Amino acid sequence: MSYQIEAFLDDGKPSLKIYDVTKQSLCLSWTYSGSNEGSQSNQEIRQLFRQLLLLTCKQDICNVRVFNITPCHFDS
């Protein structure tokens, strides 16, 4: 899975967009909407990291391979 990451300032507010290149779709869109108040700022950052963690987990699930193992019978 390949991603295109766009990080920029939108009217002075940090913004982040992550696109899935293979599906050509937007995976994550985040813009800081809080004030400089400490508790709201921490909540905004926690929400961003939660979304990034979920995106990482989604990528890991897509990379899982399933192997079918058949038992070997040894003749003695």
CSV table of N, CA and C in Angstrom, one decimal:
chain,number,residue,atom,x,y,z
A,1,MET,N,0.8,-1.2,0.0
A,1,MET,CA,0.0,0.0,0.0
A,1,MET,C,0.9,1.2,0.0
A,2,SER,N,0.7,2.1,-0.9
A,2,SER,CA,1.5,3.4,-1.0
A,2,SER,C,0.6,4.5,-0.7
A,3,TYR,N,1.2,5.5,0.0
A,3,TYR,CA,0.5,6.7,0.4
A,3,TYR,C,1.1,8.0,-0.1
A,4,GLN,N,0.3,9.0,-0.4
A,4,GLN,CA,0.8,10.3,-0.7
A,4,GLN,C,0.3,11.2,0.5
A,5,ILE,N,1.3,11.8,1.1
A,5,ILE,CA,1.0,12.6,2.3
A,5,ILE,C,1.2,14.1,2.0
A,6,GLU,N,0.2,14.9,2.3
A,6,GLU,CA,0.2,16.3,2.2
A,6,GLU,C,0.0,17.0,3.5
A,7,ALA,N,1.1,17.7,4.0
A,7,ALA,CA,1.0,18.4,5.2
A,7,ALA,C,1.2,19.9,4.9
A,8,PHE,N,0.3,20.7,5.4
A,8,PHE,CA,0.3,22.1,5.0
A,8,PHE,C,-0.4,22.9,6.1
A,9,LEU,N,-0.2,24.3,6.0
A,9,LEU,CA,-0.9,25.2,6.8
A,9,LEU,C,-2.1,25.8,6.0
A,10,ASP,N,-3.3,25.7,6.6
A,10,ASP,CA,-4.5,26.3,6.0
A,10,ASP,C,-5.0,27.4,6.9
A,11,ASP,N,-4.7,28.6,6.4
A,11,ASP,CA,-5.0,29.9,7.3
A,11,ASP,C,-4.3,29.8,8.6
A,12,GLY,N,-3.1,29.3,8.6
A,12,GLY,CA,-2.3,29.2,9.8
A,12,GLY,C,-2.6,28.0,10.7
A,13,LYS,N,-3.5,27.1,10.3
A,13,LYS,CA,-3.8,25.9,11.0
A,13,LYS,C,-3.2,24.7,10.4
A,14,PRO,N,-2.5,23.8,11.2
A,14,PRO,CA,-1.9,22.6,10.6
A,14,PRO,C,-3.0,21.7,10.0
A,15,SER,N,-2.7,21.2,8.8
A,15,SER,CA,-3.6,20.3,8.1
A,15,SER,C,-2.8,19.1,7.6
A,16,LEU,N,-3.4,17.9,7.5
A,16,LEU,CA,-2.8,16.7,7.0
A,16,LEU,C,-3.8,16.0,6.2
A,17,LYS,N,-3.4,15.5,5.0
A,17,LYS,CA,-4.2,14.7,4.2
A,17,LYS,C,-3.3,13.5,3.7
A,18,ILE,N,-3.9,12.3,3.8
A,18,ILE,CA,-3.2,11.1,3.4
A,18,ILE,C,-4.1,10.4,2.4
A,19,TYR,N,-3.5,10.1,1.2
A,19,TYR,CA,-4.2,9.5,0.1
A,19,TYR,C,-3.6,8.1,-0.1
A,20,ASP,N,-4.5,7.1,-0.4
A,20,ASP,CA,-4.1,5.8,-0.8
A,20,ASP,C,-3.8,5.9,-2.3
A,21,VAL,N,-2.6,5.7,-2.7
A,21,VAL,CA,-2.2,5.9,-4.1
A,21,VAL,C,-2.8,4.8,-5.0
A,22,THR,N,-2.8,3.6,-4.5
A,22,THR,CA,-3.3,2.5,-5.4
A,22,THR,C,-4.8,2.6,-5.6
A,23,LYS,N,-5.6,3.0,-4.6
A,23,LYS,CA,-7.0,3.1,-4.8
A,23,LYS,C,-7.4,4.5,-5.2
A,24,GLN,N,-6.5,5.4,-5.2
A,24,GLN,CA,-6.7,6.8,-5.5
A,24,GLN,C,-7.9,7.4,-4.7
A,25,SER,N,-7.8,7.2,-3.4
A,25,SER,CA,-8.8,7.7,-2.5
A,25,SER,C,-8.2,8.4,-1.3
A,26,LEU,N,-8.9,9.2,-0.6
A,26,LEU,CA,-8.5,9.9,0.6
A,26,LEU,C,-8.7,9.0,1.8
A,27,CYS,N,-7.6,8.8,2.5
A,27,CYS,CA,-7.7,7.9,3.7
A,27,CYS,C,-7.9,8.7,5.0
A,28,LEU,N,-7.3,9.8,5.0
A,28,LEU,CA,-7.3,10.6,6.3
A,28,LEU,C,-7.3,12.1,5.9
A,29,SER,N,-8.1,12.8,6.5
A,29,SER,CA,-8.1,14.3,6.4
A,29,SER,C,-8.3,14.9,7.8
A,30,TRP,N,-7.3,15.7,8.2
A,30,TRP,CA,-7.3,16.3,9.5
A,30,TRP,C,-6.9,17.8,9.4
A,31,THR,N,-7.6,18.6,10.1
A,31,THR,CA,-7.2,20.0,10.2
A,31,THR,C,-7.4,20.4,11.7
A,32,TYR,N,-6.4,21.0,12.2
A,32,TYR,CA,-6.5,21.5,13.6
A,32,TYR,C,-7.6,22.5,13.7
A,33,SER,N,-8.6,22.3,14.6
A,33,SER,CA,-9.7,23.2,14.7
A,33,SER,C,-9.8,23.8,16.1
A,34,GLY,N,-8.9,23.5,17.0
A,34,GLY,CA,-8.9,24.0,18.3
A,34,GLY,C,-8.2,25.3,18.5
A,35,SER,N,-8.4,25.8,19.7
A,35,SER,CA,-7.7,27.1,20.0
A,35,SER,C,-6.3,26.7,20.6
A,36,ASN,N,-5.7,27.7,21.2
A,36,ASN,CA,-4.4,27.4,21.9
A,36,ASN,C,-4.6,26.9,23.3
A,37,GLU,N,-5.9,26.6,23.7
A,37,GLU,CA,-6.2,26.1,25.0
A,37,GLU,C,-5.6,24.7,25.1
A,38,GLY,N,-4.9,24.4,26.3
A,38,GLY,CA,-4.2,23.2,26.5
A,38,GLY,C,-5.0,21.9,26.3
A,39,SER,N,-6.1,21.8,27.0
A,39,SER,CA,-6.9,20.5,27.0
A,39,SER,C,-7.5,20.2,25.6
A,40,GLN,N,-8.0,21.2,25.0
A,40,GLN,CA,-8.5,21.0,23.6
A,40,GLN,C,-7.4,20.7,22.6
A,41,SER,N,-6.3,21.3,22.8
A,41,SER,CA,-5.2,21.1,21.9
A,41,SER,C,-4.7,19.6,22.1
A,42,ASN,N,-4.6,19.1,23.3
A,42,ASN,CA,-4.2,17.7,23.6
A,42,ASN,C,-5.2,16.8,23.0
A,43,GLN,N,-6.5,17.1,23.1
A,43,GLN,CA,-7.6,16.2,22.5
A,43,GLN,C,-7.5,16.2,21.0
A,44,GLU,N,-7.2,17.3,20.3
A,44,GLU,CA,-7.0,17.3,18.9
A,44,GLU,C,-5.9,16.4,18.5
A,45,ILE,N,-4.7,16.5,19.2
A,45,ILE,CA,-3.6,15.7,18.8
A,45,ILE,C,-3.8,14.2,19.1
A,46,ARG,N,-4.5,13.9,20.2
A,46,ARG,CA,-4.9,12.5,20.5
A,46,ARG,C,-5.7,11.9,19.3
A,47,GLN,N,-6.7,12.7,18.9
A,47,GLN,CA,-7.6,12.3,17.8
A,47,GLN,C,-6.8,12.0,16.5
A,48,LEU,N,-5.9,12.9,16.2
A,48,LEU,CA,-5.0,12.7,15.0
A,48,LEU,C,-4.2,11.4,15.1
A,49,PHE,N,-3.6,11.2,16.3
A,49,PHE,CA,-2.8,10.0,16.5
A,49,PHE,C,-3.7,8.7,16.5
A,50,ARG,N,-4.9,8.8,17.0
A,50,ARG,CA,-5.8,7.7,16.9
A,50,ARG,C,-6.1,7.3,15.5
A,51,GLN,N,-6.4,8.3,14.6
A,51,GLN,CA,-6.7,8.1,13.2
A,51,GLN,C,-5.5,7.5,12.5
A,52,LEU,N,-4.3,8.0,12.8
A,52,LEU,CA,-3.1,7.5,12.2
A,52,LEU,C,-2.8,6.0,12.6
A,53,LEU,N,-3.1,5.7,13.9
A,53,LEU,CA,-3.0,4.3,14.4
A,53,LEU,C,-4.0,3.4,13.7
A,54,LEU,N,-5.2,3.8,13.5
A,54,LEU,CA,-6.2,3.0,12.8
A,54,LEU,C,-5.8,2.8,11.4
A,55,LEU,N,-5.3,3.8,10.7
A,55,LEU,CA,-4.8,3.6,9.4
A,55,LEU,C,-3.7,2.6,9.3
A,56,THR,N,-2.8,2.7,10.2
A,56,THR,CA,-1.6,1.7,10.3
A,56,THR,C,-2.2,0.3,10.5
A,57,CYS,N,-3.1,0.1,11.4
A,57,CYS,CA,-3.7,-1.2,11.6
A,57,CYS,C,-4.4,-1.7,10.4
A,58,LYS,N,-5.1,-0.8,9.7
A,58,LYS,CA,-5.8,-1.2,8.4
A,58,LYS,C,-4.8,-1.7,7.4
A,59,GLN,N,-3.7,-1.0,7.3
A,59,GLN,CA,-2.6,-1.4,6.4
A,59,GLN,C,-2.0,-2.8,6.8
A,60,ASP,N,-1.8,-3.0,8.1
A,60,ASP,CA,-1.3,-4.3,8.5
A,60,ASP,C,-2.2,-5.4,8.2
A,61,ILE,N,-3.5,-5.2,8.4
A,61,ILE,CA,-4.5,-6.2,8.1
A,61,ILE,C,-4.5,-6.6,6.6
A,62,CYS,N,-4.3,-5.6,5.8
A,62,CYS,CA,-4.3,-5.9,4.3
A,62,CYS,C,-3.1,-6.7,3.9
A,63,ASN,N,-2.0,-6.6,4.7
A,63,ASN,CA,-0.8,-7.3,4.4
A,63,ASN,C,-0.7,-8.8,4.9
A,64,VAL,N,-1.8,-9.2,5.5
A,64,VAL,CA,-1.8,-10.6,6.1
A,64,VAL,C,-1.9,-11.6,5.0
A,65,ARG,N,-1.1,-12.7,5.2
A,65,ARG,CA,-1.2,-13.8,4.2
A,65,ARG,C,-1.7,-15.0,4.9
A,66,VAL,N,-2.6,-15.7,4.3
A,66,VAL,CA,-3.1,-17.0,4.8
A,66,VAL,C,-2.5,-18.2,4.2
A,67,PHE,N,-2.0,-19.0,5.0
A,67,PHE,CA,-1.3,-20.3,4.5
A,67,PHE,C,-2.2,-21.4,4.9
A,68,ASN,N,-2.4,-22.3,4.0
A,68,ASN,CA,-3.1,-23.6,4.3
A,68,ASN,C,-2.1,-24.7,4.5
A,69,ILE,N,-2.1,-25.3,5.6
A,69,ILE,CA,-1.2,-26.4,5.9
A,69,ILE,C,-1.9,-27.7,5.9
A,70,THR,N,-1.4,-28.6,5.1
A,70,THR,CA,-2.0,-29.9,5.1
A,70,THR,C,-1.1,-30.9,5.9
A,71,PRO,N,-1.6,-31.7,6.7
A,71,PRO,CA,-0.8,-32.6,7.5
A,71,PRO,C,-0.1,-33.6,6.6
A,72,CYS,N,1.2,-33.9,7.0
A,72,CYS,CA,2.0,-34.9,6.2
A,72,CYS,C,1.8,-36.2,6.9
A,73,HIS,N,1.6,-37.2,6.1
A,73,HIS,CA,1.5,-38.6,6.6
A,73,HIS,C,2.7,-39.3,6.2
A,74,PHE,N,3.4,-39.8,7.2
A,74,PHE,CA,4.7,-40.5,7.0
A,74,PHE,C,4.4,-42.0,7.2
A,75,ASP,N,4.7,-42.8,6.2
A,75,ASP,CA,4.6,-44.2,6.3
A,75,ASP,C,5.8,-44.8,7.0
A,76,SER,N,5.6,-45.5,8.1
A,76,SER,CA,6.7,-46.1,8.8
A,76,SER,C,7.0,-47.5,8.3
